[in-house]
């Protein structure tokens, strides 16, 4: 029997305006989320709202949280979001690209 690992509490889903998961995100500090630029842009293309909706991956559909884009790097395919409410945990170790 394989041991199942719980979903980390810092992972979330970026939702379309209709509540359909479009991609994932993760929290780097309370209320600060990172996702891929292409995920956010695809989500904005589905609606005219400037607020993304996210939820916790560990509890899909439990609570939708609003998040706004505060910085983006299209070349790196990253977007930084400021969420209206923090996830229960943040990622503890982040590494940049190797030289």
Coordinates of C-alpha atoms in Angstrom, one line a residue:
X1 CA 0.0 0.0 0.0
X2 CA 1.4 3.4 -0.9
X3 CA 1.4 6.2 1.6
X4 CA -0.6 9.2 0.4
X5 CA 0.8 12.6 0.9
X6 CA -1.5 15.4 1.8
X7 CA -1.6 18.5 -0.4
X8 CA 0.6 21.2 1.1
X9 CA -1.5 24.1 2.6
X10 CA 0.4 26.7 0.5
X11 CA -0.9 25.4 -2.9
X12 CA -4.0 26.8 -4.6
X13 CA -5.9 26.9 -7.8
X14 CA -6.5 29.8 -10.1
X15 CA -10.2 29.7 -11.1
X16 CA -12.0 31.1 -14.1
X17 CA -14.9 33.5 -13.6
X18 CA -17.1 30.4 -13.8
X19 CA -15.2 28.5 -11.0
X20 CA -13.3 26.2 -13.4
X21 CA -9.7 25.5 -12.4
X22 CA -7.3 27.1 -14.9
X23 CA -3.9 26.4 -13.2
X24 CA -2.1 26.4 -9.8
X25 CA -0.6 29.0 -7.6
X26 CA 1.4 28.9 -4.4
X27 CA 1.8 31.2 -1.4
X28 CA 5.3 32.6 -0.7
X29 CA 4.3 34.7 2.3
X30 CA 0.9 35.3 4.0
X31 CA -1.3 36.8 1.3
X32 CA 1.3 36.8 -1.5
X33 CA 0.7 34.2 -4.3
X34 CA 2.7 33.3 -7.4
X35 CA 1.3 31.8 -10.6
X36 CA 2.2 31.5 -14.2
X37 CA 1.6 34.6 -16.4
X38 CA -0.2 32.5 -19.0
X39 CA -2.6 31.1 -16.4
X40 CA -3.6 34.5 -15.2
X41 CA -3.9 35.9 -18.7
X42 CA -6.1 33.0 -19.9
X43 CA -8.3 33.6 -16.8
X44 CA -8.6 37.3 -17.5
X45 CA -9.5 36.5 -21.1
X46 CA -12.6 34.6 -19.9
X47 CA -14.0 37.6 -18.0
X48 CA -13.5 41.4 -17.7
X49 CA -12.9 41.3 -13.9
X50 CA -9.5 42.5 -12.8
X51 CA -9.6 40.2 -9.7
X52 CA -8.5 36.6 -10.0
X53 CA -10.3 34.0 -7.9
X54 CA -8.3 31.4 -6.2
X55 CA -9.0 28.6 -3.7
X56 CA -6.9 26.2 -1.6
X57 CA -5.9 23.0 -3.4
X58 CA -6.2 21.1 -0.2
X59 CA -9.9 22.1 0.0
X60 CA -11.1 22.7 -3.5
X61 CA -14.3 24.8 -3.7
X62 CA -14.2 25.6 0.0
X63 CA -13.7 29.3 -0.2
X64 CA -12.9 31.5 -3.2
X65 CA -10.4 34.3 -2.4
X66 CA -9.9 37.4 -4.5
X67 CA -6.3 38.1 -5.7
X68 CA -5.0 41.1 -7.7
X69 CA -1.9 41.3 -9.9
X70 CA 0.8 43.5 -8.4
X71 CA 3.8 42.5 -10.6
X72 CA 4.4 40.4 -13.7
X73 CA 7.3 39.1 -15.7
X74 CA 6.1 37.8 -19.0
X75 CA 9.5 36.6 -20.1
X76 CA 9.8 34.4 -17.0
X77 CA 6.0 33.5 -17.2
X78 CA 5.4 34.7 -13.6
X79 CA 2.8 36.8 -11.9
X80 CA 2.8 38.0 -8.2
X81 CA -0.7 38.3 -6.7
X82 CA -1.9 40.0 -3.5
X83 CA -4.7 37.9 -2.0
X84 CA -7.5 39.2 0.1
X85 CA -7.0 36.3 2.6
X86 CA -3.9 34.2 3.3
X87 CA -3.6 30.4 2.9
X88 CA -2.8 28.5 6.1
X89 CA 0.9 28.0 5.1
X90 CA 3.6 29.4 2.8
X91 CA 6.3 27.7 0.7
X92 CA 9.4 27.5 2.8
X93 CA 12.2 27.1 0.3
X94 CA 12.5 28.9 -3.0
X95 CA 15.5 28.7 -5.4
X96 CA 16.5 30.7 -8.4
X97 CA 17.9 29.3 -11.5
X98 CA 21.3 27.7 -11.4
X99 CA 24.2 29.7 -12.9

